[in-house]
Short mmCIF file of C-alpha atoms in Angstrom, two decimals:
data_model
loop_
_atom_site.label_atom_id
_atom_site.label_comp_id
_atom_site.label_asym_id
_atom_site.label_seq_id
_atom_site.Cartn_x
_atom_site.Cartn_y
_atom_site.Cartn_z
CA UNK A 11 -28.74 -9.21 -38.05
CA UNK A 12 -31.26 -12.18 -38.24
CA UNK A 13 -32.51 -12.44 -42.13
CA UNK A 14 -35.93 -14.66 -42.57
CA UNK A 15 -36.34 -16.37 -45.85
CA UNK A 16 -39.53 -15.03 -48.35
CA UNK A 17 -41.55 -18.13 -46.60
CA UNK A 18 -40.96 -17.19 -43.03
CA UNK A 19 -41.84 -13.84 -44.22
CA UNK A 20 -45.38 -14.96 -45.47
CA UNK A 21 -45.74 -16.83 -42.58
CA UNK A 22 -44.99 -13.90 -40.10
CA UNK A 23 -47.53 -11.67 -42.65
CA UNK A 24 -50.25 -14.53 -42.40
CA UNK A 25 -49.70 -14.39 -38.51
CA UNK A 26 -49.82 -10.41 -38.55
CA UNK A 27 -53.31 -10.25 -40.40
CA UNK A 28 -54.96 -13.19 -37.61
CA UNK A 29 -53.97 -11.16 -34.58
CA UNK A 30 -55.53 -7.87 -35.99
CA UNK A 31 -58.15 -9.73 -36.79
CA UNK A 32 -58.44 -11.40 -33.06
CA UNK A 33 -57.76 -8.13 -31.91
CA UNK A 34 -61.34 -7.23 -33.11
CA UNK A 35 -60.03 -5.34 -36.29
CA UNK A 36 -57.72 -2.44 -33.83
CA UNK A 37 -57.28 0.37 -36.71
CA UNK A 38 -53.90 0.31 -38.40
CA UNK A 39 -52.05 3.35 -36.88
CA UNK A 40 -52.99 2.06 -33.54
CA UNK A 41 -52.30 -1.79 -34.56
CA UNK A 42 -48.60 -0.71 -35.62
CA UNK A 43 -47.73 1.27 -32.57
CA UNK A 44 -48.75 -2.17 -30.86
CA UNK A 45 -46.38 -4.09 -32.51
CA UNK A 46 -43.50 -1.50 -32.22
CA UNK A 47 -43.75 -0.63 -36.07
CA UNK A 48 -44.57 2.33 -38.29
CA UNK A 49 -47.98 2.54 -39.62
CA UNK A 50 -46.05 2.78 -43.53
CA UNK A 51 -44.16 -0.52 -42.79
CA UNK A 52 -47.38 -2.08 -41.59
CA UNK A 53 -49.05 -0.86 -44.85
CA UNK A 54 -46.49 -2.55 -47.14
CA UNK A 55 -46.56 -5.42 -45.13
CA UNK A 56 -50.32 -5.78 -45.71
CA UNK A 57 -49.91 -4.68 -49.45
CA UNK A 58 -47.02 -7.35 -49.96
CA UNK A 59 -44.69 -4.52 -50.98
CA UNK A 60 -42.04 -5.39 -48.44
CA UNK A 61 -39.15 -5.89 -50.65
CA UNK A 62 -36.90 -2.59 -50.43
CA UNK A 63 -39.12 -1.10 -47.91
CA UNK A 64 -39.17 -3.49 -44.92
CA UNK A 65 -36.00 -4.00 -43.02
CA UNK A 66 -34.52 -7.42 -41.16
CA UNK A 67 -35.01 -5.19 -38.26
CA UNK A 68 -38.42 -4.95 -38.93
CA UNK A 69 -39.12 -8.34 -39.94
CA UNK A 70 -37.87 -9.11 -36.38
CA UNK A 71 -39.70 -7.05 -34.49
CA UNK A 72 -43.24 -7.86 -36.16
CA UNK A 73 -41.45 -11.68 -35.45
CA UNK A 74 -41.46 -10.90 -32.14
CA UNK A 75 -44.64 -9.43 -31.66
CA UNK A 76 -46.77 -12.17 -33.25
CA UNK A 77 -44.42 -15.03 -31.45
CA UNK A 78 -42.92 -16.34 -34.96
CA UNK A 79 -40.40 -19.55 -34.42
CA UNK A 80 -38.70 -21.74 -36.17
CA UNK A 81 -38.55 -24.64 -34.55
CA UNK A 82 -41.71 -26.62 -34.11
CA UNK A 83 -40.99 -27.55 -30.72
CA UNK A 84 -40.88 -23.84 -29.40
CA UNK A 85 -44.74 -23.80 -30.64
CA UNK A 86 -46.79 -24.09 -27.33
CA UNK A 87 -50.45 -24.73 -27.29
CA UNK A 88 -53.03 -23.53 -24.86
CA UNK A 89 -54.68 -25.50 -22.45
CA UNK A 90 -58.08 -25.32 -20.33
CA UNK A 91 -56.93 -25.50 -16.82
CA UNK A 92 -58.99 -24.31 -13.24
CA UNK A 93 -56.35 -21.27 -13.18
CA UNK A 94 -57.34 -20.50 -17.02
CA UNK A 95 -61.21 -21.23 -16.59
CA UNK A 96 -60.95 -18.96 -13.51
CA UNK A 97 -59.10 -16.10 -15.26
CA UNK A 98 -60.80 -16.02 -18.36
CA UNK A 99 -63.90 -15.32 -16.39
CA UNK A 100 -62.30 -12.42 -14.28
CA UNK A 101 -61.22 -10.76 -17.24
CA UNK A 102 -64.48 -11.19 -19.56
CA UNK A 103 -66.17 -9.40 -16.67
CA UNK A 104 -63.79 -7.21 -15.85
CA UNK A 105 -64.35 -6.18 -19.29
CA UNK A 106 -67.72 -5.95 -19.60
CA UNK A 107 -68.53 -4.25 -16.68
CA UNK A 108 -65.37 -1.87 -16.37
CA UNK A 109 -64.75 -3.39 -13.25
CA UNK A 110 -61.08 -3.42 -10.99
CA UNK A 111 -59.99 -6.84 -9.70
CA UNK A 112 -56.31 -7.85 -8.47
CA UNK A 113 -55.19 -11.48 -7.92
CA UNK A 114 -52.42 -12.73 -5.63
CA UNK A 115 -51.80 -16.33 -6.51
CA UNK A 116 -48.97 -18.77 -6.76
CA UNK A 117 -46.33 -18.22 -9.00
CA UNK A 118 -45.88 -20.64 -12.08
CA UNK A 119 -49.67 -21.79 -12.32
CA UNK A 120 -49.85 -20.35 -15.65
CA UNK A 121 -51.31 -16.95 -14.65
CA UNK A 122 -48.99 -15.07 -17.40
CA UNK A 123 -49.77 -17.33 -20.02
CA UNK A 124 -53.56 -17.12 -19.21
CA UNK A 125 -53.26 -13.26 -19.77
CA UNK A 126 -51.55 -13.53 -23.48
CA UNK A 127 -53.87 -15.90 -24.98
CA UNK A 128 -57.30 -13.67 -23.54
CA UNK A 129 -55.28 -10.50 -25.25
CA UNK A 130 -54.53 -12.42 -28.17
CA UNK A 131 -58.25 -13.85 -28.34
CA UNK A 132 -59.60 -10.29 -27.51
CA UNK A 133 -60.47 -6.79 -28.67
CA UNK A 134 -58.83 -3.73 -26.75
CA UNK A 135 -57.27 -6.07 -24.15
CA UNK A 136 -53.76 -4.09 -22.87
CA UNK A 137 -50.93 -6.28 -21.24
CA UNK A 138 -48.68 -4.42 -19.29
CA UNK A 139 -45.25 -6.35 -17.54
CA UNK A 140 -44.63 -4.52 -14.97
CA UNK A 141 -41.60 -6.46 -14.06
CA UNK A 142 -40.02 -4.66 -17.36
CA UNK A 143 -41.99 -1.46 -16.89
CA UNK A 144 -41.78 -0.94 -13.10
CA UNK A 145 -40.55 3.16 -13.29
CA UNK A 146 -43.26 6.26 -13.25
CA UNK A 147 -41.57 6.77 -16.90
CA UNK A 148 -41.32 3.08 -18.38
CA UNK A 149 -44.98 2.26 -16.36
CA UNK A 150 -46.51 5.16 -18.51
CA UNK A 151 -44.74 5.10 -21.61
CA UNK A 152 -45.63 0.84 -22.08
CA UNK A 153 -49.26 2.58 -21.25
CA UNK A 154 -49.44 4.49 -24.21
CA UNK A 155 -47.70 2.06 -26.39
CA UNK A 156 -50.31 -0.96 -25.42
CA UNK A 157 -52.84 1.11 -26.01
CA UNK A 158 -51.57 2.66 -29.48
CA UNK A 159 -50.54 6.07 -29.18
CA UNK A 160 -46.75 7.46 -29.25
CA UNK A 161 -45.27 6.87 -25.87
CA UNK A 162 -42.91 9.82 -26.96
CA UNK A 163 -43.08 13.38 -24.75
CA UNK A 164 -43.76 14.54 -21.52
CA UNK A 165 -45.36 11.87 -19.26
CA UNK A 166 -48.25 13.51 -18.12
CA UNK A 167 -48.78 14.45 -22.18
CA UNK A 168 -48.11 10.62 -22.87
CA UNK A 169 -50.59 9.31 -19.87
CA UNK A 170 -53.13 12.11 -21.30
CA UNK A 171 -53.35 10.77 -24.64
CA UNK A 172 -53.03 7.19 -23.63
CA UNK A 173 -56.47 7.75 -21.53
CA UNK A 174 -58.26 9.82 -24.47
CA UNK A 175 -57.50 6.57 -26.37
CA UNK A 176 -58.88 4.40 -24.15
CA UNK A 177 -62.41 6.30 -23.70
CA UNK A 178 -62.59 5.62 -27.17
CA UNK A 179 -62.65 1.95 -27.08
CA UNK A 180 -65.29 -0.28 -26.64
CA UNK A 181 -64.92 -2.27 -23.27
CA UNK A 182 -61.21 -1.79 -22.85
CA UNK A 183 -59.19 -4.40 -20.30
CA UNK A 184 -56.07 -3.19 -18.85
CA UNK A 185 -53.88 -6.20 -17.20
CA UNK A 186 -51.14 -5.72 -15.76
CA UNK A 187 -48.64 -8.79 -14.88
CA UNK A 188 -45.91 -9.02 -12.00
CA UNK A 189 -47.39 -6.05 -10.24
CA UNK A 190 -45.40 -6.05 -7.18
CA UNK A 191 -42.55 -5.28 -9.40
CA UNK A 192 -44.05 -1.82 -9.52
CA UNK A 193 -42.26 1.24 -8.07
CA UNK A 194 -44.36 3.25 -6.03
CA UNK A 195 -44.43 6.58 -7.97
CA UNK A 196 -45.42 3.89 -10.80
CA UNK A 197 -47.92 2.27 -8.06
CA UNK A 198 -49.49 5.49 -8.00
CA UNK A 199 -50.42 5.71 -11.94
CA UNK A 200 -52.79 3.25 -11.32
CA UNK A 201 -54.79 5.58 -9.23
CA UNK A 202 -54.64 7.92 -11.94
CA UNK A 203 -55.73 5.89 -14.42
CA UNK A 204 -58.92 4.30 -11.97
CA UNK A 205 -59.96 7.42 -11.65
CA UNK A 206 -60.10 8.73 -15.03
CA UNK A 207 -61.65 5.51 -16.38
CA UNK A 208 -63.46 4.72 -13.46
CA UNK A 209 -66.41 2.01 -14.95
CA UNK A 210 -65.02 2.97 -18.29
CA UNK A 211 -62.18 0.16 -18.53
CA UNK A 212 -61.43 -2.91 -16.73
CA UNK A 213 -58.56 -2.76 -14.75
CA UNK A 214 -57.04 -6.25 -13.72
CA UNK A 215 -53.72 -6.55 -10.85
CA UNK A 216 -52.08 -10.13 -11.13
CA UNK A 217 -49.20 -10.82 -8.90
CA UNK A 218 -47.84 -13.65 -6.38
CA UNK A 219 -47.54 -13.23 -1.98
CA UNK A 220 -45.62 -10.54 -2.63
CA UNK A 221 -47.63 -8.39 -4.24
CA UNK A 222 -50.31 -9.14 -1.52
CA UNK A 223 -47.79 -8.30 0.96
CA UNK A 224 -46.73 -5.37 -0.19
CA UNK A 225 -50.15 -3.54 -0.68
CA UNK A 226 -51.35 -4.69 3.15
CA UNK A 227 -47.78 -3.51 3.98
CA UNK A 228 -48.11 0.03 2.78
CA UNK A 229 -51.73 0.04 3.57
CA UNK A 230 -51.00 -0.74 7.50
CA UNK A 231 -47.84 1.68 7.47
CA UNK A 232 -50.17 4.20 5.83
CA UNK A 233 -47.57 4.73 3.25
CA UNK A 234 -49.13 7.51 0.27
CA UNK A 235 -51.35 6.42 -2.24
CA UNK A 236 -52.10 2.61 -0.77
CA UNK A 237 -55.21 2.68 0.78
CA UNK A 238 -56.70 4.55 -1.95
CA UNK A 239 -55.52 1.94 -4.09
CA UNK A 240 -56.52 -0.72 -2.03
CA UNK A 241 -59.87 0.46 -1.60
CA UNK A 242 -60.40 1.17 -5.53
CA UNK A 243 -58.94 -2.23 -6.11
CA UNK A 244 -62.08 -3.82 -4.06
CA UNK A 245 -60.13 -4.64 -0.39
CA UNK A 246 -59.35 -8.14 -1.87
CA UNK A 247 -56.90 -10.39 -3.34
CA UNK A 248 -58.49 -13.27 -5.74
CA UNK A 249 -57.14 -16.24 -5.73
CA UNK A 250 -57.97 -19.54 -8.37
CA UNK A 251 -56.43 -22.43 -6.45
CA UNK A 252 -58.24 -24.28 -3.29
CA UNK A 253 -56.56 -22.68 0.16
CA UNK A 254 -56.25 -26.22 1.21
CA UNK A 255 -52.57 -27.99 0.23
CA UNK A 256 -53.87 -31.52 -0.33
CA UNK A 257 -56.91 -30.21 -2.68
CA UNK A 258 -54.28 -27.55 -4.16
CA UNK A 259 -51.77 -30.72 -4.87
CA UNK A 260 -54.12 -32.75 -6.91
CA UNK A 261 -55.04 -29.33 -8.89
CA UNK A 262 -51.86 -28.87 -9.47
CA UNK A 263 -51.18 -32.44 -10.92
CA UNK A 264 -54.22 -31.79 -13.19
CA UNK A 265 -53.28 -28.67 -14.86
CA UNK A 266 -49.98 -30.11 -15.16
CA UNK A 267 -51.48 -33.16 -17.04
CA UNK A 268 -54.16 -30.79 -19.17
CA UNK A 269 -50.99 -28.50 -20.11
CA UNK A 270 -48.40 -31.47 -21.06
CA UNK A 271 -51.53 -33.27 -23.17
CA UNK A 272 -52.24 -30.41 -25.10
CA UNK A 273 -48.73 -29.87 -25.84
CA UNK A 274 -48.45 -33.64 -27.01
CA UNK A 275 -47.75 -36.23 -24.17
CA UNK A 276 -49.25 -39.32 -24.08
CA UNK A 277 -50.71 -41.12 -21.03
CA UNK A 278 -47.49 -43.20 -20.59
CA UNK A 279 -45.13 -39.86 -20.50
CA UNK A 280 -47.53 -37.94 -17.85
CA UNK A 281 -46.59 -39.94 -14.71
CA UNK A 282 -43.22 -38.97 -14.44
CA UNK A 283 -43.72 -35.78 -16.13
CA UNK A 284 -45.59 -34.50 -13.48
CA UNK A 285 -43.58 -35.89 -10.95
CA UNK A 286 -40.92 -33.92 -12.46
CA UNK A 287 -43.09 -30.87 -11.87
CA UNK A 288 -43.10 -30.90 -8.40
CA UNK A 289 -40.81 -29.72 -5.68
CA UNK A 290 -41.49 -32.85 -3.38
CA UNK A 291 -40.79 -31.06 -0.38
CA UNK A 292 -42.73 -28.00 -0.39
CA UNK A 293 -45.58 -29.56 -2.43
CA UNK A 294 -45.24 -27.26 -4.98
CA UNK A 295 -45.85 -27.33 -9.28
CA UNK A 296 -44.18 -24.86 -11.14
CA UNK A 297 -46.25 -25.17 -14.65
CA UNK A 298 -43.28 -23.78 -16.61
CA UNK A 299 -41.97 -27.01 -15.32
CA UNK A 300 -44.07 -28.69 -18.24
CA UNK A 301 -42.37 -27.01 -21.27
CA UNK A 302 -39.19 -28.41 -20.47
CA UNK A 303 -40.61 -32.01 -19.71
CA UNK A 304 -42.32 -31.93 -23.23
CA UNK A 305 -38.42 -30.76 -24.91
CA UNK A 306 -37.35 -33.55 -23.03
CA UNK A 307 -40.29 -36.08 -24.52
CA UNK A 308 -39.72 -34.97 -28.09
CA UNK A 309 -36.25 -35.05 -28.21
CA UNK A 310 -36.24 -38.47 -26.25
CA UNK A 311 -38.89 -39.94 -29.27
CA UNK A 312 -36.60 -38.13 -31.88
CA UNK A 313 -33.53 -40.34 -30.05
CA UNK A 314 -35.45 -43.41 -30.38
CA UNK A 315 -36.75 -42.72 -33.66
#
């Protein structure tokens, strides 16, 4: 089992306090289900009364939750790009307005990264990966968890309690990631949930082609439960980046550039970096591209150095 020393341990603590704080003060029962604790361990935590009572276990999970590392290179700062810009505004008014909104996009522009640092900047903002939880059973149960109650017992008791919870909340934000992954008995939660917190919560869709595909699929083969979710879900796929591929290219380039800056590239290191990033033939930037061209930076400096 992974130990952490007493600093890494302080460090985790300091790290557990700013994200319930972000998280616009979430109560403690409800904070600790979040990060797949118990609300006692969470209390000694806060207390600083971990010694005997918190376990490496524990310590790893809370690691985990609060994305702890100990290297310096892992650490990966945020950047302003058009995809985040354009995200950040569906979400704050999905939010405020309760509103439903799903996005079909390319994949590796960023869009999962966008969603972690609105949730972590956030109050009662609920990220769901559905390529993880993709079952009627897993779907619910990461539900209940996101939102804070016990994902334990009968589904339909689970999904019950999970949308009590979220009535109680002011301007709640479901999002749910890779959601073409879904199943469709798990597909069909989501009309469950629209229509129980119908201009209550904000529910957000983000997915790739494929998830477009498969909803205008199974809304043209009339499979169960598509159209209804199609229609509650507006008739419409968002999208951030220009339809045309030369415009798209140079977008790409510059949210490539924005990302690689903020994570510590200088002007001389971008040119090929962003070459790098691109698949030539298609066109294409993959933006997870850019965390291995920065590795490659700071170990080539730490070479020269």
């Amino acid at each position: 089992m992974i130990q952490f020393t007493d600093d890494e341990k302080k460090r985790i603590t300091d790290m557990v306090a700013q994200l319930q704080m972000q998280q616009g003060g979430v109560s403690d029962r409800k904070f600790a289900v979040r990060l797949g604790i118990s609300n006692a361990t969470l209390t000694y935590i806060k207390k600083d009364e971990t010694r005997g009572r918190v376990g490496d276990s524990s310590w790893l999970t809370l690691a985990q939750a609060v994305g702890f590392t100990r290297n310096a290179d892992d650490v990966w700062h945020f950047a302003e790009t058009k995809v985040s810009k354009y995200l950040f505004t569906q979400f704050a008014a999905a939010q405020q307005f309760g509103a439903t909104a799903m996005m079909a996009d390319e994949p590796g522009i960023g869009k999962t990264f966008c969603m972690k640092e609105y949730a972590r900047t956030h109050a009662d903002v609920m990220c769901i990966d559905c390529s993880v939880s993709n079952t009627k059973a897993s779907f619910i149960r990461a539900i209940a968890q996101a939102v804070g109650v016990t994902p334990k017992g009968r589904l339909q008791e689970v999904l019950d309690s999970a949308i009590y919870a979220v009535k109680l909340m002011d301007k709640p934000l479901f999002i749910f990631d890779e959601a073409g992954d879904l199943e469709n008995s798990a597909l069909l939660q989501l009309k469950k949930l629209y229509n129980a917190l119908e201009g209550r919560c904000g529910i957000y869709l983000l997915g790739s082609d494929g998830f477009k595909n498969k909803i205008q699929r199974g809304v043209e083969y009339d499979k169960l439960g598509y159209t209804e979710i199609y229609s509650r879900f507006d008739c419409n796929f968002k999208k951030a980046l220009s339809a045309n591929l030369k415009e798209q290219v140079e977008e790409l380039k510059q949210m490539a550039a924005a990302v690689m800056k903020a994570n510590g590239l200088s002007d001389d290191e971008l040119k090929t970096a962003i070459a790098n990033c691109f698949d030539l033939r298609r066109g294409k930037c993959d933006l997870r591209r850019t965390q291995r061209e920065v590795l490659k930076a700071r170990r080539k400096r730490t070479v020269e150095n």
